[in-house]
Short mmCIF file of C-alpha atoms and ligand atoms in Angstrom, two decimals:
data_model
loop_
_atom_site.label_atom_id
_atom_site.label_comp_id
_atom_site.label_asym_id
_atom_site.label_seq_id
_atom_site.Cartn_x
_atom_site.Cartn_y
_atom_site.Cartn_z
CA MET A 1 0.00 0.00 0.00
CA LYS A 2 1.29 3.44 -0.99
CA ILE A 3 0.48 6.19 1.49
CA GLU A 4 -0.20 8.65 -1.39
CA GLN A 5 -3.19 6.49 -2.29
CA VAL A 6 -4.90 7.67 0.90
CA PHE A 7 -5.00 11.25 -0.36
CA LYS A 8 -6.28 10.14 -3.74
CA ASN A 9 -9.00 8.13 -2.00
CA ASN A 10 -9.83 11.21 0.05
CA GLN A 11 -10.36 13.30 -3.11
CA ASP A 12 -12.66 10.61 -4.51
CA TRP A 13 -14.56 10.49 -1.21
CA ILE A 14 -15.07 14.28 -1.24
CA GLN A 15 -16.39 14.15 -4.82
CA GLY A 16 -18.72 11.29 -3.90
CA LYS A 17 -20.17 13.16 -0.93
CA LEU A 18 -20.64 16.38 -2.91
CA LYS A 19 -22.41 14.50 -5.67
CA THR A 20 -25.17 13.41 -3.29
CA ASN A 21 -25.24 16.64 -1.26
CA ALA A 22 -23.53 19.82 -2.42
CA ASN A 23 -23.75 21.23 1.12
CA PHE A 24 -22.33 18.15 2.81
CA PHE A 25 -19.17 19.77 4.13
CA ASN A 26 -20.83 23.11 4.89
CA ASP A 27 -23.25 21.24 7.12
CA LEU A 28 -20.48 19.15 8.67
CA GLY A 29 -18.57 22.31 9.54
CA LYS A 30 -21.46 23.65 11.59
CA GLY A 31 -21.04 21.14 14.41
CA GLN A 32 -22.05 17.70 15.58
CA SER A 33 -25.03 16.27 17.39
CA PRO A 34 -24.61 12.48 17.28
CA GLU A 35 -27.26 10.41 19.03
CA LEU A 36 -25.07 7.40 19.63
CA LEU A 37 -21.80 6.75 21.47
CA TYR A 38 -20.04 3.66 20.11
CA ILE A 39 -17.30 1.99 22.12
CA GLY A 40 -15.64 -0.73 20.06
CA CYS A 41 -12.42 -2.62 19.46
CA SER A 42 -9.51 -1.13 17.52
CA ASP A 43 -9.52 -4.20 15.27
CA SER A 44 -9.22 -3.11 11.63
CA ARG A 45 -12.10 -5.37 10.58
CA VAL A 46 -14.66 -3.76 12.87
CA THR A 47 -15.27 -0.38 11.34
CA ALA A 48 -17.83 1.38 13.59
CA GLU A 49 -19.85 3.71 11.30
CA ASP A 50 -19.41 1.55 8.22
CA LEU A 51 -20.93 -1.61 9.70
CA MET A 52 -23.91 0.39 11.00
CA GLY A 53 -24.48 2.17 7.69
CA MET A 54 -23.85 5.51 9.34
CA GLY A 55 -21.65 8.40 8.29
CA PRO A 56 -19.85 11.53 9.50
CA GLY A 57 -21.70 13.40 12.24
CA GLU A 58 -23.83 10.46 13.29
CA VAL A 59 -21.73 8.51 15.82
CA PHE A 60 -19.31 9.51 18.57
CA VAL A 61 -16.66 6.80 18.55
CA HIS A 62 -14.15 5.43 20.98
CA ARG A 63 -12.06 2.39 20.14
CA ASN A 64 -9.44 0.52 22.13
CA ILE A 65 -8.11 -3.01 22.37
CA ALA A 66 -11.05 -5.30 23.21
CA ASN A 67 -13.59 -2.45 23.72
CA MET A 68 -12.82 -1.95 27.39
CA VAL A 69 -14.47 0.53 29.78
CA ILE A 70 -11.96 0.88 32.60
CA SER A 71 -12.73 3.29 35.39
CA ILE A 72 -9.21 4.70 35.67
CA ASP A 73 -8.67 5.04 31.92
CA LEU A 74 -8.90 8.80 31.54
CA ASN A 75 -9.33 8.40 27.78
CA VAL A 76 -12.49 6.28 27.72
CA MET A 77 -13.93 8.05 30.78
CA SER A 78 -13.48 11.47 29.13
CA VAL A 79 -15.18 10.20 25.98
CA VAL A 80 -18.14 8.83 28.01
CA ASP A 81 -18.44 12.03 30.01
CA TYR A 82 -18.26 14.31 26.96
CA ALA A 83 -20.69 12.25 24.88
CA VAL A 84 -23.24 11.80 27.66
CA GLU A 85 -23.03 15.13 29.54
CA HIS A 86 -22.23 17.51 26.70
CA LEU A 87 -23.31 15.94 23.40
CA LYS A 88 -26.33 14.39 25.20
CA VAL A 89 -26.31 11.09 23.31
CA ASN A 90 -29.22 8.86 24.29
CA HIS A 91 -27.72 5.53 23.24
CA VAL A 92 -24.41 4.11 24.42
CA VAL A 93 -23.15 0.95 22.72
CA VAL A 94 -20.35 -1.41 23.65
CA CYS A 95 -19.60 -3.46 20.55
CA GLY A 96 -17.28 -6.46 20.82
CA HIS A 97 -16.47 -8.88 18.05
CA TYR A 98 -15.81 -12.58 17.62
CA ALA A 99 -12.17 -13.48 16.86
CA CYS A 100 -10.98 -10.58 19.04
CA GLY A 101 -7.20 -10.77 19.43
CA GLY A 102 -7.33 -8.94 22.77
CA VAL A 103 -9.75 -11.46 24.24
CA LYS A 104 -7.73 -14.35 22.78
CA ALA A 105 -4.53 -13.00 24.34
CA ALA A 106 -6.24 -12.79 27.72
CA MET A 107 -7.15 -16.48 27.49
CA GLN A 108 -3.52 -17.49 27.09
CA SER A 109 -0.68 -17.32 29.56
CA ALA A 110 2.04 -15.06 28.19
CA ASP A 111 3.92 -12.01 29.38
CA LEU A 112 2.90 -9.31 26.93
CA GLY A 113 4.62 -6.37 28.62
CA ILE A 114 2.66 -3.14 28.60
CA LEU A 115 -0.42 -5.07 27.46
CA ASN A 116 -0.49 -7.08 30.71
CA PRO A 117 -2.41 -4.55 32.86
CA TRP A 118 -4.86 -3.90 30.01
CA LEU A 119 -5.53 -7.59 29.37
CA ARG A 120 -5.79 -8.23 33.10
CA ASN A 121 -9.22 -6.55 32.97
CA ILE A 122 -10.35 -9.24 30.52
CA ARG A 123 -8.87 -11.95 32.75
CA ASP A 124 -11.00 -10.47 35.54
CA VAL A 125 -14.06 -11.02 33.36
CA TYR A 126 -12.98 -14.65 32.98
CA ARG A 127 -12.56 -15.00 36.75
CA LEU A 128 -16.00 -13.50 37.35
CA HIS A 129 -17.60 -16.02 34.97
CA LYS A 130 -15.18 -18.91 35.48
CA LYS A 131 -17.87 -21.46 36.30
CA GLU A 132 -19.81 -20.85 33.10
CA LEU A 133 -16.71 -20.61 30.91
CA ASP A 134 -14.97 -23.69 32.32
CA ALA A 135 -18.12 -25.71 31.64
CA ILE A 136 -17.77 -25.00 27.89
CA GLU A 137 -15.53 -27.73 26.43
CA ASN A 138 -15.26 -26.43 22.88
CA GLU A 139 -12.45 -23.85 22.88
CA ASP A 140 -13.96 -21.77 20.06
CA LYS A 141 -17.32 -21.60 21.83
CA LYS A 142 -15.59 -20.65 25.07
CA TYR A 143 -13.72 -17.88 23.21
CA ASP A 144 -16.97 -16.57 21.67
CA ARG A 145 -18.68 -16.62 25.06
CA LEU A 146 -15.85 -14.68 26.70
CA VAL A 147 -16.22 -12.04 23.95
CA GLU A 148 -19.92 -11.75 24.84
CA LEU A 149 -19.35 -11.73 28.61
CA ASN A 150 -16.67 -9.09 28.19
CA VAL A 151 -19.13 -6.85 26.34
CA GLN A 152 -21.66 -7.39 29.12
CA GLU A 153 -19.13 -6.51 31.84
CA GLN A 154 -18.06 -3.36 30.00
CA CYS A 155 -21.75 -2.36 29.89
CA VAL A 156 -21.84 -2.93 33.65
CA ASN A 157 -18.78 -0.68 33.98
CA LEU A 158 -20.61 2.02 32.02
CA ILE A 159 -23.63 1.74 34.30
CA LYS A 160 -21.33 2.27 37.29
CA THR A 161 -20.53 5.82 36.07
CA ALA A 162 -22.33 8.87 37.45
CA ALA A 163 -22.81 10.26 33.92
CA VAL A 164 -24.80 7.21 32.76
CA GLN A 165 -26.81 6.92 35.99
CA LYS A 166 -27.76 10.61 35.80
CA ALA A 167 -28.65 10.52 32.09
CA TYR A 168 -30.79 7.41 32.65
CA ARG A 169 -32.70 9.21 35.38
CA ASP A 170 -33.02 12.51 33.48
CA ARG A 171 -33.69 11.37 29.92
CA ASN A 172 -33.86 7.58 29.88
CA LEU A 173 -30.45 6.99 28.26
CA LYS A 174 -29.86 3.32 27.46
CA VAL A 175 -26.76 1.12 27.29
CA TYR A 176 -26.55 -1.71 24.71
CA GLY A 177 -24.18 -4.65 24.33
CA TRP A 178 -23.54 -5.86 20.77
CA VAL A 179 -21.19 -8.29 19.08
CA PHE A 180 -20.00 -8.01 15.48
CA ASP A 181 -19.55 -11.40 13.84
CA VAL A 182 -16.52 -10.95 11.57
CA HIS A 183 -17.35 -14.24 9.82
CA SER A 184 -20.76 -13.08 8.55
CA GLY A 185 -20.72 -9.29 8.97
CA LYS A 186 -23.75 -9.58 11.23
CA LEU A 187 -24.32 -7.27 14.16
CA ILE A 188 -25.80 -9.19 17.10
CA ASP A 189 -27.70 -7.53 19.93
CA LEU A 190 -26.84 -9.38 23.15
CA LYS A 191 -30.00 -7.91 24.66
CA ILE A 192 -28.36 -7.22 27.98
CA ASP A 193 -30.87 -6.56 30.73
CA PHE A 194 -29.97 -2.87 31.15
CA GLU A 195 -32.57 -2.05 33.81
CA GLY A 196 -31.94 -5.30 35.69
CA ILE A 197 -28.20 -4.64 35.78
CA LEU A 198 -28.84 -1.06 36.82
CA ARG A 199 -31.09 -2.14 39.70
CA ASN A 200 -28.58 -4.77 40.81
CA ILE A 201 -25.47 -2.62 40.81
CA MET A 202 -27.15 0.51 42.21
CA GLU A 203 -27.06 -1.15 45.64
CA ILE A 204 -23.30 -0.73 45.71
CA TYR A 205 -22.41 1.73 42.91
CA HIS A 206 -25.16 4.30 43.31
CA LEU A 207 -23.59 7.72 42.62
CA ASP A 208 -26.36 9.99 41.61
CO1 CO B 1 -10.75 -7.00 19.10
#
């Protein structure tokens, strides 16, 4: 791949956008009011807007290795705070994906240096759901299930934040857990029990 190609692609992209809407970039320059915050994996195959059929201005995006929501990660916490408190999004999505390298790495024992503390959070998800996961004999199925449980736990982490609790109370903001199946392109709604989780964790994590 030649890096110059990127700029050529960009020119083609501009022309394409202008063909369908001559004011496209004028409108884009006026500001953003996305309705959805998407937290996904950095994996190159899982392309956020593209897989949802959405475009510029429609989604506020945060991506990191294995779509983690870690309470002391200033990066993800700032994104959540800004999207929920300032942009007033009403939908927050954690989107994991099957065949996630981050989740795979957390299932294996290896010293991966700076990645260790990051992956430890996924190992914690395994520990939390050890009984269920250990009962799955097929390694691929176990791997898929850990991807799903990791999404669910990151949703729980979102619900622990004051911003999400407050926005739920004030305007009924919802948190969703999805998985992208890289083998079929399908987006799967895990249908996490948002209100059930909220009720459960409020006993301990109530902030607002
Ligand atoms: Co991944």
